[in-house]
Short mmCIF file of C-alpha atoms in Angstrom, two decimals:
data_model
loop_
_atom_site.label_atom_id
_atom_site.label_comp_id
_atom_site.label_asym_id
_atom_site.label_seq_id
_atom_site.Cartn_x
_atom_site.Cartn_y
_atom_site.Cartn_z
CA MET A 1 58.57 -163.56 58.63
CA GLY A 2 61.58 -164.52 56.52
CA THR A 3 59.55 -163.87 53.36
CA ASP A 4 58.49 -160.46 54.66
CA THR A 5 62.10 -159.59 55.40
CA LEU A 6 63.16 -160.55 51.87
CA ARG A 7 60.37 -158.43 50.41
CA THR A 8 61.42 -155.46 52.56
CA ASP A 9 65.06 -155.84 51.51
CA ALA A 10 64.01 -156.01 47.86
CA ALA A 11 61.85 -152.91 48.25
CA ASP A 12 64.69 -151.06 50.00
CA GLY A 13 67.03 -152.11 47.18
CA ALA A 14 64.61 -150.88 44.53
CA ASP A 15 64.07 -147.60 46.38
CA GLY A 16 67.83 -147.17 46.79
CA ALA A 17 68.47 -147.78 43.10
CA ALA A 18 65.73 -145.29 42.14
CA GLU A 19 67.18 -142.67 44.50
CA ARG A 20 70.66 -143.29 43.10
CA ARG A 21 69.41 -142.81 39.51
CA ARG A 22 67.62 -139.60 40.52
CA GLU A 23 70.78 -138.27 42.14
CA GLN A 24 72.87 -139.24 39.11
CA ARG A 25 70.50 -137.37 36.79
CA GLY A 26 70.79 -134.31 39.01
CA TRP A 27 74.58 -134.69 38.98
CA TYR A 28 74.64 -134.68 35.17
CA PHE A 29 72.97 -131.28 35.18
CA TYR A 30 75.92 -129.52 36.79
CA ASP A 31 77.94 -130.42 33.70
CA TRP A 32 75.00 -129.08 31.68
CA ALA A 33 75.12 -125.84 33.70
CA CYS A 34 78.82 -125.03 33.86
CA SER A 35 80.16 -126.42 30.58
CA VAL A 36 78.71 -123.44 28.74
CA TYR A 37 81.27 -121.28 30.55
CA SER A 38 84.11 -123.52 29.39
CA THR A 39 82.79 -123.54 25.82
CA SER A 40 81.38 -120.11 25.07
CA VAL A 41 83.57 -118.05 27.38
CA LEU A 42 86.93 -119.76 27.79
CA THR A 43 87.17 -121.55 24.46
CA VAL A 44 85.41 -119.27 21.95
CA PHE A 45 84.81 -115.65 22.87
CA LEU A 46 86.93 -114.43 25.76
CA GLY A 47 90.39 -115.23 24.38
CA PRO A 48 90.12 -113.27 21.11
CA TYR A 49 87.91 -110.57 22.67
CA LEU A 50 90.09 -109.94 25.74
CA THR A 51 93.14 -109.95 23.47
CA SER A 52 91.52 -107.25 21.29
CA VAL A 53 90.63 -105.20 24.39
CA ALA A 54 94.22 -105.49 25.61
CA GLU A 55 95.51 -104.50 22.18
CA SER A 56 93.34 -101.38 22.24
CA ALA A 57 94.97 -100.43 25.55
CA ALA A 58 98.51 -101.30 24.43
CA ASP A 59 101.32 -98.81 23.87
CA ALA A 60 103.06 -98.24 20.56
CA ASP A 61 105.19 -101.35 21.06
CA GLY A 62 102.16 -103.59 21.65
CA TYR A 63 102.54 -103.90 25.42
CA VAL A 64 100.13 -103.33 28.29
CA HIS A 65 101.40 -102.62 31.79
CA PRO A 66 99.31 -104.26 34.55
CA LEU A 67 100.83 -103.25 37.92
CA GLY A 68 103.67 -101.69 35.93
CA ILE A 69 104.75 -105.03 34.42
CA PRO A 70 105.28 -104.97 30.63
CA VAL A 71 103.17 -107.70 29.02
CA ARG A 72 102.66 -108.25 25.30
CA ALA A 73 98.94 -107.74 24.65
CA GLY A 74 98.73 -111.08 22.84
CA SER A 75 99.94 -112.88 25.98
CA PHE A 76 97.64 -111.19 28.51
CA PHE A 77 94.83 -113.75 28.21
CA ALA A 78 97.17 -116.72 28.68
CA TYR A 79 98.80 -115.09 31.72
CA SER A 80 95.35 -114.37 33.23
CA VAL A 81 94.42 -118.04 32.87
CA SER A 82 97.64 -119.00 34.65
CA LEU A 83 96.95 -116.56 37.50
CA SER A 84 93.42 -117.94 37.95
CA VAL A 85 94.92 -121.38 38.38
CA VAL A 86 97.30 -120.19 41.10
CA VAL A 87 94.33 -118.74 43.01
CA ALA A 88 92.44 -122.02 42.65
CA VAL A 89 95.43 -123.99 43.96
CA LEU A 90 95.41 -121.94 47.15
CA VAL A 91 91.66 -122.35 47.76
CA MET A 92 90.80 -125.91 46.69
CA PRO A 93 92.57 -127.92 49.43
CA LEU A 94 90.88 -125.87 52.14
CA VAL A 95 87.42 -126.22 50.60
CA GLY A 96 87.91 -129.93 49.89
CA ALA A 97 88.95 -130.75 53.44
CA ALA A 98 86.13 -128.66 54.90
CA ALA A 99 83.62 -130.48 52.66
CA ASP A 100 84.80 -133.94 53.77
CA ARG A 101 84.96 -133.07 57.45
CA SER A 102 81.63 -131.27 57.63
CA GLY A 103 79.81 -133.50 55.16
CA ARG A 104 78.22 -130.32 53.72
CA LYS A 105 79.30 -130.13 50.11
CA LYS A 106 76.17 -128.51 48.70
CA PRO A 107 76.52 -125.08 50.38
CA LEU A 108 80.15 -124.91 49.25
CA LEU A 109 79.21 -126.02 45.72
CA ALA A 110 76.49 -123.35 45.61
CA ALA A 111 78.90 -120.63 46.79
CA ALA A 112 81.55 -121.53 44.20
CA ALA A 113 79.04 -121.95 41.36
CA TYR A 114 77.31 -118.63 41.94
CA THR A 115 80.57 -116.74 42.43
CA GLY A 116 81.69 -118.01 39.02
CA ALA A 117 78.31 -117.34 37.43
CA ALA A 118 78.24 -113.77 38.77
CA ALA A 119 81.77 -113.02 37.51
CA THR A 120 80.89 -114.43 34.10
CA THR A 121 77.69 -112.38 33.90
CA GLY A 122 79.76 -109.31 34.80
CA MET A 123 81.76 -109.74 31.59
CA PHE A 124 78.94 -107.84 29.89
CA PHE A 125 80.70 -104.68 31.13
CA LEU A 126 83.99 -105.57 29.45
CA ASP A 127 84.35 -103.01 26.69
CA GLY A 128 86.68 -100.29 25.48
CA ASP A 129 90.14 -100.72 26.97
CA ARG A 130 89.05 -102.40 30.24
CA TYR A 131 91.50 -105.25 29.93
CA LEU A 132 92.23 -105.24 33.67
CA LEU A 133 88.52 -105.73 34.43
CA GLY A 134 88.49 -108.61 31.97
CA GLY A 135 91.52 -110.18 33.59
CA LEU A 136 90.02 -109.84 37.08
CA LEU A 137 86.67 -111.37 36.07
CA LEU A 138 88.48 -114.21 34.28
CA VAL A 139 90.58 -114.97 37.38
CA VAL A 140 87.50 -115.02 39.66
CA ALA A 141 85.32 -117.04 37.27
CA ASN A 142 87.99 -119.59 36.41
CA ALA A 143 89.08 -120.12 40.02
CA ALA A 144 85.44 -120.50 41.14
CA GLN A 145 84.83 -122.97 38.32
CA SER A 146 87.79 -125.05 39.50
CA VAL A 147 86.55 -125.13 43.11
CA ALA A 148 83.00 -126.00 42.04
CA MET A 149 84.19 -128.78 39.72
CA MET A 150 86.28 -130.27 42.53
CA LEU A 151 83.19 -130.52 44.73
CA TYR A 152 81.04 -131.78 41.86
CA ASN A 153 83.52 -134.49 40.89
CA SER A 154 83.81 -135.66 44.51
CA TYR A 155 80.18 -136.80 44.38
CA LEU A 156 80.99 -139.48 41.77
CA PRO A 157 82.21 -142.22 44.16
CA GLN A 158 79.15 -141.59 46.33
CA ILE A 159 76.45 -141.73 43.65
CA ALA A 160 77.81 -144.55 41.45
CA PRO A 161 79.13 -148.02 42.37
CA PRO A 162 82.47 -149.01 40.75
CA GLU A 163 80.90 -150.84 37.79
CA GLU A 164 78.83 -147.77 36.81
CA ARG A 165 81.42 -145.01 37.10
CA ASP A 166 82.84 -145.00 33.57
CA ALA A 167 79.32 -144.79 32.13
CA VAL A 168 78.08 -142.19 34.64
CA SER A 169 81.16 -140.01 34.19
CA SER A 170 80.89 -140.24 30.39
CA ARG A 171 77.21 -139.29 30.47
CA GLY A 172 78.06 -136.26 32.59
CA TRP A 173 80.59 -135.05 30.04
CA ALA A 174 78.11 -135.77 27.23
CA PHE A 175 75.49 -133.62 28.99
CA GLY A 176 78.01 -130.82 29.23
CA TYR A 177 78.98 -130.93 25.59
CA ALA A 178 75.33 -131.11 24.53
CA ALA A 179 74.63 -127.92 26.49
CA GLY A 180 77.69 -126.27 24.97
CA SER A 181 76.45 -127.17 21.49
CA LEU A 182 72.97 -125.80 22.14
CA VAL A 183 74.19 -122.47 23.49
CA LEU A 184 76.81 -122.12 20.77
CA VAL A 185 74.07 -122.37 18.14
CA ALA A 186 72.31 -119.45 19.83
CA ASN A 187 75.64 -117.59 20.08
CA LEU A 188 76.28 -118.15 16.37
CA VAL A 189 72.86 -116.77 15.43
CA LEU A 190 73.34 -113.69 17.61
CA TYR A 191 76.94 -113.02 16.59
CA THR A 192 76.56 -113.48 12.84
CA GLY A 193 73.27 -111.54 12.78
CA HIS A 194 74.23 -108.81 15.22
CA ASP A 195 73.49 -106.06 12.71
CA SER A 196 69.94 -107.31 12.20
CA PHE A 197 69.48 -107.30 15.98
CA GLY A 198 70.70 -103.70 16.17
CA LEU A 199 73.87 -104.66 18.01
CA SER A 200 77.53 -103.92 17.48
CA GLU A 201 79.94 -106.84 17.22
CA SER A 202 81.32 -105.98 20.66
CA ALA A 203 77.85 -105.87 22.21
CA ALA A 204 76.99 -109.25 20.69
CA VAL A 205 80.14 -110.81 22.15
CA ARG A 206 79.46 -109.31 25.58
CA ILE A 207 75.89 -110.66 25.53
CA CYS A 208 77.23 -114.12 24.65
CA LEU A 209 79.68 -113.93 27.55
CA ALA A 210 77.06 -112.77 30.06
CA SER A 211 74.47 -115.31 28.90
CA ALA A 212 76.88 -118.12 29.85
CA GLY A 213 76.88 -116.82 33.42
CA LEU A 214 73.08 -116.66 33.52
CA TRP A 215 72.82 -120.20 32.12
CA TRP A 216 75.32 -121.45 34.68
CA GLY A 217 73.41 -119.94 37.57
CA ALA A 218 69.97 -121.07 36.39
CA PHE A 219 70.75 -124.75 35.75
CA ALA A 220 72.95 -125.12 38.84
CA LEU A 221 69.66 -125.18 40.76
CA VAL A 222 68.95 -128.72 39.49
CA PRO A 223 71.94 -130.51 41.07
CA LEU A 224 71.63 -128.37 44.19
CA ARG A 225 68.10 -129.71 44.64
CA ARG A 226 68.84 -133.36 43.84
CA LEU A 227 72.29 -134.05 45.29
CA ARG A 228 72.35 -134.82 48.99
CA ASP A 229 75.02 -134.38 51.62
CA ARG A 230 76.37 -137.42 53.48
CA ARG A 231 77.12 -137.35 57.17
CA ALA A 232 80.84 -136.99 57.76
CA ALA A 233 82.61 -139.84 59.53
CA ALA A 234 84.57 -137.40 61.66
CA ARG A 235 84.16 -133.69 62.29
CA GLU A 236 87.58 -132.12 62.58
CA ALA A 237 88.54 -128.50 62.15
CA ALA A 238 90.06 -127.69 58.79
CA LEU A 239 93.73 -126.82 59.00
CA PRO A 240 94.72 -123.26 58.06
CA GLY A 241 96.43 -122.26 54.85
CA PHE A 242 99.19 -124.40 53.42
CA ARG A 243 99.05 -126.79 56.41
CA GLN A 244 95.94 -128.35 54.90
CA LEU A 245 97.60 -128.78 51.51
CA ALA A 246 100.64 -130.32 53.22
CA ALA A 247 98.40 -132.69 55.21
CA THR A 248 96.61 -133.82 52.03
CA VAL A 249 99.91 -134.41 50.26
CA ARG A 250 101.29 -136.38 53.23
CA ASP A 251 98.21 -138.61 53.20
CA MET A 252 98.54 -139.17 49.47
CA ARG A 253 102.23 -140.05 49.81
CA ARG A 254 101.12 -143.22 51.55
CA ARG A 255 99.53 -144.16 48.22
CA PRO A 256 102.37 -143.59 45.71
CA LEU A 257 100.49 -145.14 42.80
CA THR A 258 97.65 -142.64 43.24
CA LEU A 259 100.25 -139.89 43.17
CA ALA A 260 101.81 -141.43 40.06
CA PHE A 261 98.44 -141.34 38.30
CA LEU A 262 97.94 -137.71 39.33
CA LEU A 263 101.37 -136.80 37.97
CA ALA A 264 100.56 -138.41 34.62
CA TYR A 265 97.16 -136.70 34.55
CA LEU A 266 98.71 -133.36 35.52
CA VAL A 267 101.00 -133.52 32.51
CA TYR A 268 98.63 -134.67 29.76
CA ASN A 269 95.66 -132.69 31.04
CA ASP A 270 97.77 -129.55 31.11
CA GLY A 271 98.06 -130.01 27.36
CA ILE A 272 94.31 -130.60 26.97
CA GLN A 273 93.34 -127.53 29.00
CA THR A 274 95.79 -125.33 27.12
CA VAL A 275 94.44 -126.47 23.76
CA ILE A 276 90.90 -125.73 24.97
CA SER A 277 91.73 -122.22 26.19
CA GLN A 278 94.15 -121.17 23.41
CA ALA A 279 92.71 -122.79 20.25
CA SER A 280 90.50 -119.82 19.39
CA VAL A 281 93.44 -117.42 19.81
CA TYR A 282 95.51 -119.65 17.49
CA GLY A 283 92.72 -119.74 14.93
CA SER A 284 92.07 -116.00 14.95
CA GLU A 285 95.59 -114.61 15.31
CA GLU A 286 97.75 -117.18 13.43
CA LEU A 287 95.32 -118.65 10.88
CA GLY A 288 93.38 -115.44 10.27
CA LEU A 289 89.97 -117.06 10.77
CA GLY A 290 86.90 -115.03 11.62
CA GLN A 291 84.85 -115.34 14.77
CA SER A 292 82.00 -117.08 12.93
CA THR A 293 84.40 -119.76 11.66
CA LEU A 294 85.72 -120.30 15.19
CA ILE A 295 82.20 -120.64 16.58
CA VAL A 296 81.30 -123.26 13.95
CA ALA A 297 84.54 -125.14 14.66
CA VAL A 298 83.92 -125.21 18.41
CA LEU A 299 80.31 -126.22 17.78
CA LEU A 300 81.65 -129.14 15.74
CA VAL A 301 83.92 -130.05 18.67
CA GLN A 302 80.95 -130.00 21.04
CA VAL A 303 78.71 -132.18 18.87
CA LEU A 304 81.42 -134.77 18.21
CA ALA A 305 82.54 -134.68 21.86
CA VAL A 306 79.11 -135.98 22.91
CA ALA A 307 79.53 -138.98 20.62
CA GLY A 308 83.21 -139.30 21.52
CA ALA A 309 82.57 -139.36 25.27
CA LEU A 310 79.92 -142.08 24.93
CA ALA A 311 81.99 -144.07 22.40
CA LEU A 312 85.14 -144.04 24.54
CA GLY A 313 82.99 -145.07 27.49
CA LEU A 314 81.95 -148.15 25.51
CA LEU A 315 85.56 -148.85 24.54
CA ALA A 316 86.56 -148.63 28.19
CA ARG A 317 83.97 -151.26 29.02
CA ARG A 318 85.69 -153.61 26.57
CA TYR A 319 89.36 -152.67 26.84
CA GLY A 320 89.55 -150.90 30.21
CA ALA A 321 89.77 -147.21 31.05
CA LYS A 322 93.58 -147.05 31.17
CA ARG A 323 94.11 -148.51 27.69
CA THR A 324 91.41 -146.29 26.25
CA ILE A 325 92.97 -143.17 27.77
CA LEU A 326 96.39 -144.14 26.39
CA GLY A 327 94.86 -144.52 22.92
CA SER A 328 93.27 -141.08 23.22
CA LEU A 329 96.66 -139.53 24.08
CA VAL A 330 98.12 -140.93 20.87
CA ALA A 331 95.23 -139.34 18.99
CA TRP A 332 95.82 -136.02 20.77
CA THR A 333 99.50 -136.06 19.78
CA VAL A 334 98.76 -136.72 16.11
CA THR A 335 95.97 -134.13 15.96
CA LEU A 336 97.96 -131.38 17.63
CA ALA A 337 101.04 -132.01 15.49
CA ALA A 338 98.84 -131.73 12.40
CA GLY A 339 97.56 -128.38 13.70
CA TYR A 340 101.04 -126.91 13.34
CA PHE A 341 100.89 -127.34 9.57
CA LEU A 342 97.39 -125.92 9.01
CA PRO A 343 97.43 -123.29 6.24
CA ALA A 344 96.23 -119.82 7.13
CA GLY A 345 92.83 -118.75 5.85
CA ALA A 346 91.65 -122.35 5.23
CA PRO A 347 88.60 -123.01 7.44
CA GLY A 348 88.03 -126.48 5.94
CA TRP A 349 91.26 -127.86 7.40
CA PHE A 350 90.56 -126.14 10.70
CA PHE A 351 87.22 -127.98 10.81
CA VAL A 352 89.04 -131.29 10.24
CA LEU A 353 91.31 -130.47 13.18
CA ALA A 354 88.26 -129.58 15.29
CA ALA A 355 86.66 -132.92 14.45
CA GLY A 356 89.76 -134.79 15.60
CA ILE A 357 89.82 -132.87 18.87
CA GLY A 358 86.12 -133.42 19.48
CA LEU A 359 86.30 -137.19 19.11
CA VAL A 360 88.90 -137.59 21.87
CA LEU A 361 88.20 -134.58 24.11
CA GLY A 362 85.22 -135.74 26.14
CA GLY A 363 86.27 -139.36 26.45
CA SER A 364 89.80 -138.69 27.68
CA GLN A 365 88.50 -136.36 30.39
CA ALA A 366 85.51 -138.49 31.43
CA LEU A 367 87.53 -141.70 31.73
CA SER A 368 90.31 -139.95 33.66
CA ARG A 369 87.74 -138.75 36.17
CA SER A 370 86.10 -142.15 36.59
CA LEU A 371 89.47 -143.94 36.81
CA PHE A 372 90.65 -141.59 39.56
CA SER A 373 87.43 -142.15 41.52
CA HIS A 374 88.60 -145.76 42.08
CA LEU A 375 91.85 -144.48 43.62
CA VAL A 376 90.19 -142.36 46.34
CA PRO A 377 90.03 -143.76 49.91
CA PRO A 378 86.46 -143.79 51.28
CA GLY A 379 85.64 -140.65 53.27
CA LYS A 380 88.28 -138.49 51.55
CA GLU A 381 86.46 -137.81 48.27
CA ALA A 382 86.48 -134.00 48.26
CA GLU A 383 89.98 -133.76 49.74
CA TYR A 384 91.43 -136.08 47.09
CA PHE A 385 89.42 -134.53 44.29
CA SER A 386 90.88 -131.17 45.29
CA ALA A 387 94.26 -132.63 44.34
CA TYR A 388 92.71 -134.05 41.16
CA GLU A 389 91.21 -130.68 40.30
CA MET A 390 94.63 -129.10 40.75
CA SER A 391 95.79 -131.50 38.07
CA ASP A 392 92.64 -130.83 36.02
CA ARG A 393 92.47 -127.04 36.21
CA GLY A 394 94.42 -126.09 39.27
CA MET A 395 97.87 -127.09 38.04
CA SER A 396 97.14 -126.36 34.38
CA TRP A 397 99.14 -123.15 34.51
CA LEU A 398 102.31 -124.43 32.89
CA GLY A 399 100.71 -124.97 29.46
CA PRO A 400 99.21 -121.47 29.14
CA LEU A 401 102.40 -120.00 30.60
CA LEU A 402 104.55 -121.90 28.08
CA PHE A 403 102.16 -120.92 25.28
CA GLY A 404 102.33 -117.25 26.29
CA LEU A 405 106.09 -117.22 26.79
CA THR A 406 106.73 -118.98 23.49
CA TYR A 407 104.65 -116.40 21.68
CA GLN A 408 106.28 -113.54 23.59
CA LEU A 409 109.76 -114.79 22.64
CA THR A 410 109.09 -115.86 19.05
CA GLY A 411 106.01 -113.90 17.97
CA SER A 412 104.67 -117.13 16.42
CA TYR A 413 101.54 -118.92 17.55
CA ARG A 414 102.64 -121.96 15.50
CA ASP A 415 105.70 -122.36 17.69
CA ALA A 416 103.46 -121.93 20.73
CA ILE A 417 100.98 -124.64 19.64
CA ILE A 418 103.62 -127.24 18.71
CA SER A 419 105.27 -126.88 22.13
CA LEU A 420 102.17 -128.53 23.66
CA VAL A 421 102.85 -131.91 21.99
CA ALA A 422 105.36 -132.69 24.74
CA PHE A 423 102.59 -132.76 27.36
CA PHE A 424 100.79 -135.63 25.62
CA MET A 425 103.92 -137.66 24.92
CA ILE A 426 105.25 -137.39 28.47
CA GLY A 427 101.80 -137.99 29.95
CA PHE A 428 101.47 -141.20 27.90
CA LEU A 429 104.78 -142.54 29.21
CA LEU A 430 103.94 -141.71 32.82
CA LEU A 431 100.44 -143.23 32.69
CA ALA A 432 101.69 -146.41 31.02
CA ARG A 433 103.89 -147.09 34.08
CA VAL A 434 101.02 -146.90 36.61
CA SER A 435 99.56 -150.20 37.86
CA VAL A 436 95.97 -149.06 38.38
CA ARG A 437 94.85 -152.40 39.88
CA ARG A 438 97.41 -152.11 42.66
CA ALA A 439 96.51 -148.44 43.12
CA ILE A 440 92.82 -149.31 43.60
CA ALA A 441 93.64 -152.04 46.09
CA ASP A 442 96.01 -149.74 48.01
CA ALA A 443 93.19 -147.21 48.33
CA GLY A 444 91.02 -149.84 50.00
CA ASN A 445 88.49 -150.13 47.17
CA PRO A 446 87.22 -153.20 45.31
CA VAL A 447 89.05 -153.82 42.04
CA PRO A 448 86.68 -153.96 39.02
CA GLU A 449 86.96 -156.90 36.66
CA ARG A 450 88.09 -154.61 33.82
CA ILE A 451 89.92 -151.36 34.51
#
């Protein structure tokens, strides 16, 4: 009887491991689905294209007037990104708390994912001087992406034990960058050969934008089939409005080291997100590079980010996630400072800069996500990851706002790009002060041997 029990336990363990691997593979595919939006839409096409649409609607002084407010056309995209973040900040705490208390993350993930995918697909209709339509679709898509990523990230502590999280998180980012690379190749073929396809340049860009939404919606079906909801420990009604955000913050205040990590992440990730969203505008407007050059540069970032995410995951296994992240912030600072001195009209140097960004981009984000997963109290995954997502995308409004204001005041994108160095330097200092081992223990989680 004892032998039979051991065999049953072993079988249950094997079945559990197989189910966990299946769920992890499904989880990777949401990165595969949604990263194309971040790459093709937010990083490559929408910034320069929406800026050109705004410029076509601008007055003689170069200003557009949404709701009667004078805005320099070159700043409209950055301001739209900031507004999308404000919307996400208002929605994410409510959705996160509802997900934890109901235990039903998948319906909420599906709603957010398909709202974002639909708004992105609708960018096909962005032509002429419809800059307000472009701004509205960007706000909806970006806010929905933030909410969906919050729910997606909150699955990590549930599908991977502590010793697997760095590797699982890194593989997820690698899947995302691989998808971005694949779709960018197709975008490059369509954009550069638009005449041979009988398309105008504008039509080719709008097809690239819309195809990202279709890709997002199609591949989101995989994680929605494989991920499973867990029964909630307690079913409480979600608090209305800002009361929920206040309740989440009060709970987190009992874990000051978790808050200290989030503050550090808020600062340095604000710099990362701003570089991602504004690099193509910097390349096209300041350096005078063509759209094809920008696509190749971002494709280079995507390819190297796959290798970078996996390589930094291996480094974290040897040196710990915190040390590896700190090293990546040094690399970010050096790379961004070098970008200030790039000569205009020199694509070769821009490709070197893109390579530097690619090698640290995926790893710094993947390891930050896996490190935070250790700081989350059991049963509060979505609620805490809503705060994390505010730091990831939700609170990343200051960088684009600073970038836009700097350009509005100086008329120089070089001044705007160099202002972002401060985010990485301050983030490094804040993260270096956090004792992650104590933070993990305070959250009630087992402390890994190397962290």
